[in-house]
Amino acid sequence: MVEMKKYKLYEVSDYVTSKVSTSQLSLQDYVTTDCLLQNKCGRECAENLPPKSAKVTAYKPGDILISNIRPYLKKIWYANSEGGNSADVLTIRAKENFEKLYIYYMLFQDSFFDYVSKGVKGSKMPRGDKNHIMNFEILVPENLQVQKKIASTLSDFDKRIENLRAQNRVLEQTAKTIYDYTFLQCAAHQTTYNKTLNRNIPAGWEVKSVGDFAELITKGTTPTTLGFNFEENGVNFVKVECIENGRLITENLAHISKEAHEKLKRSNLHENDILVTIAGRLASPCVVPKSVLPANTNQAVGIIRLTKENQKYVQYVFYCIFDPAMQNKLKGINAQSIQKNLTLPNLGNIPIAVPDDKTLEEFNSQVIPIFRKQLVNSQQIETLTTQRNTLLPLLMTGQIKV
């Protein structure tokens, strides 16, 4: 057993209070709670800076940034650069003689987020209590080199995971470029303006709606409304947070019992179903891979199932929905409403240009292998994540040595 000493978080770290002007920051430097990703998946680039020059918390490499809104979403990032963050993001800096990355992995554990959630204030927008957070108890090896070894072991997993995520981002961008070149630039075709799509499309192509290709457009149900609770393991269950940037994030899947899955027959998912978020974060699509089945979903996710003869259009229809212009259009529907939701008819009425068989075949021959490679990478990410999460509490309690 490794010799460990128990500390309160305030004994090994402090909240950062130093400030930086937003006029000195770029979008890449600015961190908000919205650009921190759920379930400990790091961060993405911010979408905007505060409208006026303001002072925000300044972070440095090695700082730990944690969203303090809805802590159950488990948003945490280990800073690898300098920048600034909004007030709803806590910035924690390890004290001298404590390994920064070790403290980060201590806070990376589910037990930390469970602890924070027990002390939240507010119900609509629960926030962590900063004093409560600093009383979180952690075990720290007395030997600094042991702290570094443990952190390095866990960091190796995260580097491999991030490598695979980066590959998937490149693959996604490649597929988008192929779609843009083939169907938006229409480089191989004579084009004519189409009023419905508000852009040029190849002459002779007709415009239909998604509903013309589908045998089913439906949505799911929350299991708790039928008396079922979520389970630790079981049938995969897709929520809005499982769909990001056109992909199904398998690490974010919840689980329900077989009995609940059988009761929720309407929303039993099939391979190649196209899912679209219709509540909360609107219009985010993904394609269901065979590897996650059996699976189900809730009422915040719409399901588009193409007919058997139209399965060849799956990737194309997905990219038509994922196209930025269509995303803006869908997000603008019911924009004035208090509840900004999409309806199932909204999904069925999405207009798409129907490509000729040759163009579709050429597109599929390039894009389907990209989808498959992304799926392989995602499965490797899931395996590495499981291995890291299994190892994490064992290392952090001194049960195993490195």
XYZ file of C-alpha atoms in Angstrom:
402
model
C 0.000 0.000 0.000
C 1.157 3.555 -0.781
C 1.524 5.848 2.252
C -1.257 8.439 1.964
C -2.244 11.481 4.005
C -5.764 12.911 4.191
C -6.268 16.596 3.349
C -9.137 18.998 2.797
C -9.079 20.541 -0.679
C -8.368 24.018 0.772
C -5.129 22.640 2.274
C -3.724 21.643 -1.116
C -5.220 24.279 -3.423
C -6.735 27.759 -3.691
C -9.350 29.474 -5.814
C -7.699 31.764 -8.372
C -8.747 35.412 -7.960
C -6.350 37.205 -10.338
C -8.033 38.916 -13.294
C -7.452 39.526 -17.002
C -9.283 41.860 -19.392
C -11.417 40.170 -22.040
C -9.916 42.642 -24.533
C -6.714 40.587 -24.239
C -8.475 37.263 -24.950
C -9.435 35.393 -28.092
C -12.294 32.879 -28.325
C -9.717 30.099 -27.926
C -8.515 31.610 -24.630
C -11.955 32.192 -23.087
C -13.693 29.423 -21.128
C -17.372 29.442 -20.179
C -19.538 26.769 -18.623
C -21.091 26.197 -22.077
C -17.794 25.346 -23.752
C -16.777 22.874 -21.034
C -17.960 19.446 -22.179
C -20.091 17.130 -20.092
C -18.835 13.952 -18.476
C -15.241 15.112 -18.185
C -14.635 15.379 -21.931
C -12.562 18.573 -21.776
C -13.542 21.741 -23.615
C -14.312 23.233 -27.005
C -13.775 26.753 -28.333
C -16.059 29.469 -26.924
C -18.676 30.867 -29.315
C -18.424 34.479 -28.170
C -16.707 36.879 -25.792
C -18.535 39.225 -23.399
C -19.932 42.165 -25.445
C -17.976 44.764 -23.462
C -14.428 44.663 -22.196
C -14.579 43.154 -18.713
C -12.309 41.637 -16.086
C -12.542 37.857 -15.745
C -10.615 35.231 -13.791
C -7.177 34.557 -15.292
C -6.107 30.922 -15.576
C -2.654 29.462 -16.242
C -1.359 26.074 -17.453
C -1.937 23.483 -14.726
C -5.027 25.180 -13.307
C -8.205 23.127 -12.902
C -11.370 24.655 -14.379
C -14.739 23.309 -13.203
C -18.233 24.422 -14.200
C -20.096 25.481 -11.076
C -23.536 25.257 -12.723
C -25.290 21.881 -12.571
C -22.256 20.014 -11.155
C -23.904 16.668 -11.990
C -22.904 17.364 -15.614
C -19.268 16.750 -14.559
C -17.558 19.499 -16.563
C -13.843 19.772 -15.793
C -10.725 20.782 -17.753
C -6.989 20.769 -16.978
C -5.664 23.988 -18.488
C -2.795 23.650 -20.964
C -2.605 27.367 -21.815
C -3.225 30.832 -20.396
C -6.556 32.619 -20.668
C -9.630 33.786 -18.842
C -12.893 32.240 -17.704
C -16.405 33.367 -16.841
C -17.693 33.705 -13.265
C -19.630 30.421 -13.408
C -16.380 28.498 -13.918
C -14.290 27.836 -10.796
C -10.515 28.046 -11.232
C -8.519 25.968 -8.758
C -4.715 26.089 -8.472
C -2.640 23.506 -6.593
C -0.334 24.805 -3.864
C 3.422 24.318 -3.939
C 4.692 20.825 -3.069
C 1.574 19.208 -4.543
C 1.517 17.800 -8.055
C -1.021 19.818 -10.105
C -2.043 16.917 -12.314
C -2.537 14.648 -9.286
C -4.953 17.168 -7.712
C -6.770 17.359 -11.053
C -7.310 13.587 -11.108
C -8.504 13.690 -7.516
C -11.233 16.109 -8.637
C -11.827 14.121 -11.826
C -13.426 11.307 -9.814
C -17.199 10.830 -9.726
C -17.004 10.994 -5.932
C -15.986 14.668 -6.174
C -18.947 15.626 -8.366
C -21.289 13.614 -6.124
C -19.926 15.551 -3.146
C -20.379 18.930 -4.880
C -23.943 18.015 -5.899
C -24.889 17.373 -2.258
C -24.050 20.985 -1.361
C -25.663 22.844 -4.274
C -27.750 25.982 -3.852
C -30.813 26.674 -5.999
C -33.133 24.305 -7.829
C -33.642 25.736 -11.344
C -29.949 26.434 -11.890
C -28.114 24.566 -9.079
C -24.678 25.940 -8.244
C -21.951 24.427 -6.130
C -21.184 26.002 -2.764
C -17.577 27.230 -2.931
C -16.941 26.728 0.789
C -18.462 23.244 0.715
C -16.279 22.343 -2.290
C -13.091 23.339 -0.484
C -13.924 20.931 2.337
C -13.780 17.925 -0.001
C -11.420 15.320 1.498
C -8.664 13.840 -0.633
C -5.850 11.351 -0.097
C -2.394 12.435 -1.233
C 0.799 10.326 -1.291
C 3.380 11.891 1.006
C 6.059 11.332 -1.629
C 5.815 13.952 -4.408
C 7.380 11.569 -6.936
C 4.616 9.047 -6.280
C 2.055 11.792 -6.945
C 3.785 12.491 -10.268
C 3.882 8.783 -11.234
C 0.177 8.297 -10.528
C -0.715 11.444 -12.487
C 1.505 10.371 -15.392
C -0.112 6.911 -15.562
C -3.607 8.400 -15.779
C -2.444 11.131 -18.152
C -1.178 8.489 -20.591
C -4.755 7.197 -20.908
C -6.080 10.705 -21.507
C -3.463 11.450 -24.167
C -4.499 8.342 -26.098
C -8.178 9.250 -25.702
C -7.586 12.820 -26.912
C -5.555 11.479 -29.841
C -8.517 9.408 -30.971
C -10.920 12.319 -30.460
C -8.636 14.527 -32.558
C -8.639 11.863 -35.307
C -12.433 11.831 -35.233
C -12.562 15.618 -35.542
C -10.335 15.468 -38.620
C -12.429 12.646 -40.101
C -15.625 14.626 -39.442
C -14.206 17.699 -41.146
C -13.143 15.567 -44.120
C -16.649 14.123 -44.481
C -18.188 17.623 -44.245
C -15.823 18.855 -46.952
C -16.859 15.982 -49.228
C -20.536 16.795 -48.603
C -19.983 20.522 -49.272
C -18.050 19.877 -52.493
C -20.544 17.308 -53.779
C -23.896 18.800 -52.788
C -23.401 22.502 -52.032
C -20.743 23.525 -54.535
C -22.152 20.959 -57.004
C -18.813 21.067 -58.823
C -19.705 18.285 -61.270
C -23.103 19.669 -62.310
C -24.900 22.467 -64.093
C -27.029 24.172 -61.450
C -30.256 26.103 -61.136
C -31.669 28.163 -58.251
C -34.179 26.400 -55.988
C -36.498 28.634 -53.979
C -37.310 26.020 -51.303
C -33.646 25.461 -50.393
C -32.657 29.072 -51.204
C -29.579 27.921 -53.116
C -28.494 26.416 -56.407
C -28.917 22.683 -56.943
C -28.054 20.490 -59.952
C -30.520 20.877 -62.803
C -32.998 17.996 -62.869
C -32.795 17.193 -59.146
C -36.139 17.453 -57.391
C -36.694 18.582 -53.824
C -38.505 16.320 -51.380
C -38.901 16.332 -47.615
C -37.295 13.974 -45.098
C -40.731 12.478 -44.431
C -40.814 11.187 -48.031
C -37.825 8.944 -47.252
C -38.923 7.770 -43.797
C -41.032 4.890 -42.576
C -41.088 6.318 -39.039
C -40.567 9.699 -37.370
C -41.135 9.509 -33.632
C -39.573 10.308 -30.255
C -38.948 8.560 -26.957
C -40.298 8.698 -23.425
C -38.623 9.319 -20.074
C -38.546 5.936 -18.262
C -39.396 7.508 -14.899
C -42.839 8.532 -16.227
C -43.616 4.803 -16.470
C -42.148 4.000 -13.064
C -38.685 2.858 -14.206
C -35.434 4.203 -12.794
C -32.107 4.524 -14.552
C -29.652 1.672 -13.881
C -25.876 1.371 -13.484
C -25.798 -1.097 -16.368
C -28.289 -2.412 -18.874
C -29.784 -1.251 -22.173
C -28.124 1.892 -23.540
C -30.242 5.048 -23.235
C -29.604 8.157 -25.338
C -30.158 11.631 -23.860
C -29.521 15.028 -25.449
C -26.043 15.200 -23.897
C -25.079 12.005 -25.756
C -25.261 13.788 -29.125
C -22.490 16.278 -29.885
C -20.967 17.565 -33.118
C -22.724 14.959 -35.236
C -21.615 11.993 -33.144
C -23.106 9.718 -30.527
C -20.870 10.076 -27.458
C -20.985 6.564 -26.031
C -19.266 7.616 -22.772
C -22.349 9.740 -21.996
C -24.943 6.969 -22.424
C -27.300 6.229 -19.534
C -28.851 2.777 -18.953
C -32.289 1.293 -18.361
C -33.522 -2.209 -17.561
C -34.591 -4.736 -20.219
C -38.137 -4.501 -18.878
C -38.167 -0.710 -19.357
C -36.756 -1.117 -22.876
C -39.537 -3.555 -23.786
C -42.193 -1.181 -22.409
C -40.724 1.696 -24.441
C -41.191 -0.130 -27.754
C -41.977 3.014 -29.742
C -38.464 4.313 -29.175
C -36.446 1.085 -29.546
C -33.575 2.252 -31.734
C -32.422 0.527 -34.936
C -29.095 0.614 -36.748
C -28.872 3.691 -39.031
C -31.686 5.577 -37.293
C -30.992 9.298 -37.523
C -31.419 10.977 -34.125
C -32.071 14.723 -33.814
C -32.295 16.619 -30.524
C -35.678 18.374 -30.365
C -35.516 19.954 -26.881
C -32.761 21.736 -24.988
C -29.805 21.913 -27.391
C -31.785 21.846 -30.632
C -31.177 20.129 -33.973
C -28.021 18.176 -33.102
C -28.041 14.976 -35.246
C -26.229 11.640 -35.233
C -26.537 8.209 -36.822
C -27.101 5.169 -34.581
C -24.347 2.526 -34.996
C -25.072 -1.183 -34.557
C -22.524 -1.374 -31.725
C -24.734 0.543 -29.227
C -27.807 -1.651 -29.701
C -30.047 -2.487 -27.941
C -30.758 1.152 -27.172
C -33.589 3.556 -26.429
C -34.108 7.305 -26.058
C -36.299 9.948 -24.419
C -38.787 12.604 -25.525
C -36.062 15.212 -26.135
C -34.670 13.175 -29.047
C -36.453 12.678 -32.374
C -35.994 9.445 -34.347
C -35.962 9.371 -38.157
C -36.003 5.855 -39.604
C -35.655 5.618 -43.367
C -37.437 2.878 -45.294
C -35.476 -0.223 -46.294
C -35.154 0.940 -49.903
C -33.963 4.388 -48.760
C -31.171 3.198 -46.463
C -28.664 4.342 -49.096
C -29.651 7.932 -48.209
C -28.822 7.687 -44.482
C -25.472 9.504 -44.522
C -26.737 12.035 -47.058
C -29.878 12.884 -45.052
C -27.727 13.152 -41.908
C -25.454 15.737 -43.568
C -28.435 17.636 -44.980
C -29.640 18.074 -41.388
C -26.105 18.757 -40.090
C -25.513 21.401 -42.793
C -24.947 24.817 -41.068
C -27.694 26.565 -43.062
C -30.224 23.866 -42.084
C -29.003 23.960 -38.478
C -29.694 27.704 -38.340
C -33.114 27.229 -39.901
C -34.120 24.489 -37.442
C -32.837 26.433 -34.440
C -34.858 29.436 -35.623
C -38.161 27.532 -35.618
C -40.299 28.610 -32.654
C -37.477 30.993 -31.673
C -39.985 33.381 -30.088
C -41.573 30.666 -27.964
C -40.800 30.302 -24.269
C -40.058 26.604 -24.867
C -37.848 26.339 -27.947
C -38.672 22.815 -29.064
C -38.818 21.154 -32.467
C -41.867 19.065 -33.364
C -41.907 15.787 -35.262
C -43.570 17.524 -38.254
C -40.638 19.988 -38.226
C -38.323 17.009 -38.792
C -40.535 15.428 -41.439
C -40.756 18.699 -43.369
C -36.983 19.254 -43.685
C -36.419 19.805 -47.445
C -33.626 17.974 -49.253
C -32.507 17.822 -52.862
C -32.671 14.264 -54.225
C -29.326 13.389 -55.867
C -28.926 11.132 -58.864
C -27.756 7.571 -58.158
C -24.224 8.079 -59.492
C -23.553 11.140 -57.312
C -25.002 9.409 -54.253
C -22.911 6.264 -54.836
C -19.707 8.311 -55.174
C -20.529 10.222 -51.974
C -21.286 7.025 -50.019
C -18.099 5.340 -51.267
C -16.062 8.129 -49.637
C -18.107 8.910 -46.532
C -19.213 5.474 -45.256
C -15.577 4.352 -44.635
C -15.086 7.588 -42.658
C -18.153 6.760 -40.529
C -16.743 3.271 -39.890
C -13.308 4.574 -38.870
C -14.954 7.071 -36.482
C -16.930 4.210 -34.963
C -13.772 2.115 -34.405
C -12.103 5.137 -32.763
C -15.166 5.736 -30.569
C -15.121 2.113 -29.391
C -11.422 2.447 -28.503
C -12.205 5.676 -26.614
C -14.911 3.855 -24.648
C -12.517 1.003 -23.774
C -9.726 3.358 -22.667
C -12.187 5.467 -20.658
C -13.452 2.373 -18.830
C -9.891 1.233 -18.082
C -8.899 4.670 -16.788
C -12.019 5.003 -14.640
C -11.434 1.556 -13.141
C -7.825 2.361 -12.336
C -8.475 5.875 -11.023
C -9.982 5.137 -7.564
C -7.521 2.286 -6.977
C -4.553 4.592 -7.568
C -6.087 7.457 -5.620
C -6.689 5.355 -2.520
C -3.252 3.735 -2.582
C -4.666 0.251 -3.224
C -2.246 -0.333 -6.078
C 1.230 1.008 -6.801
C 2.696 2.384 -10.038
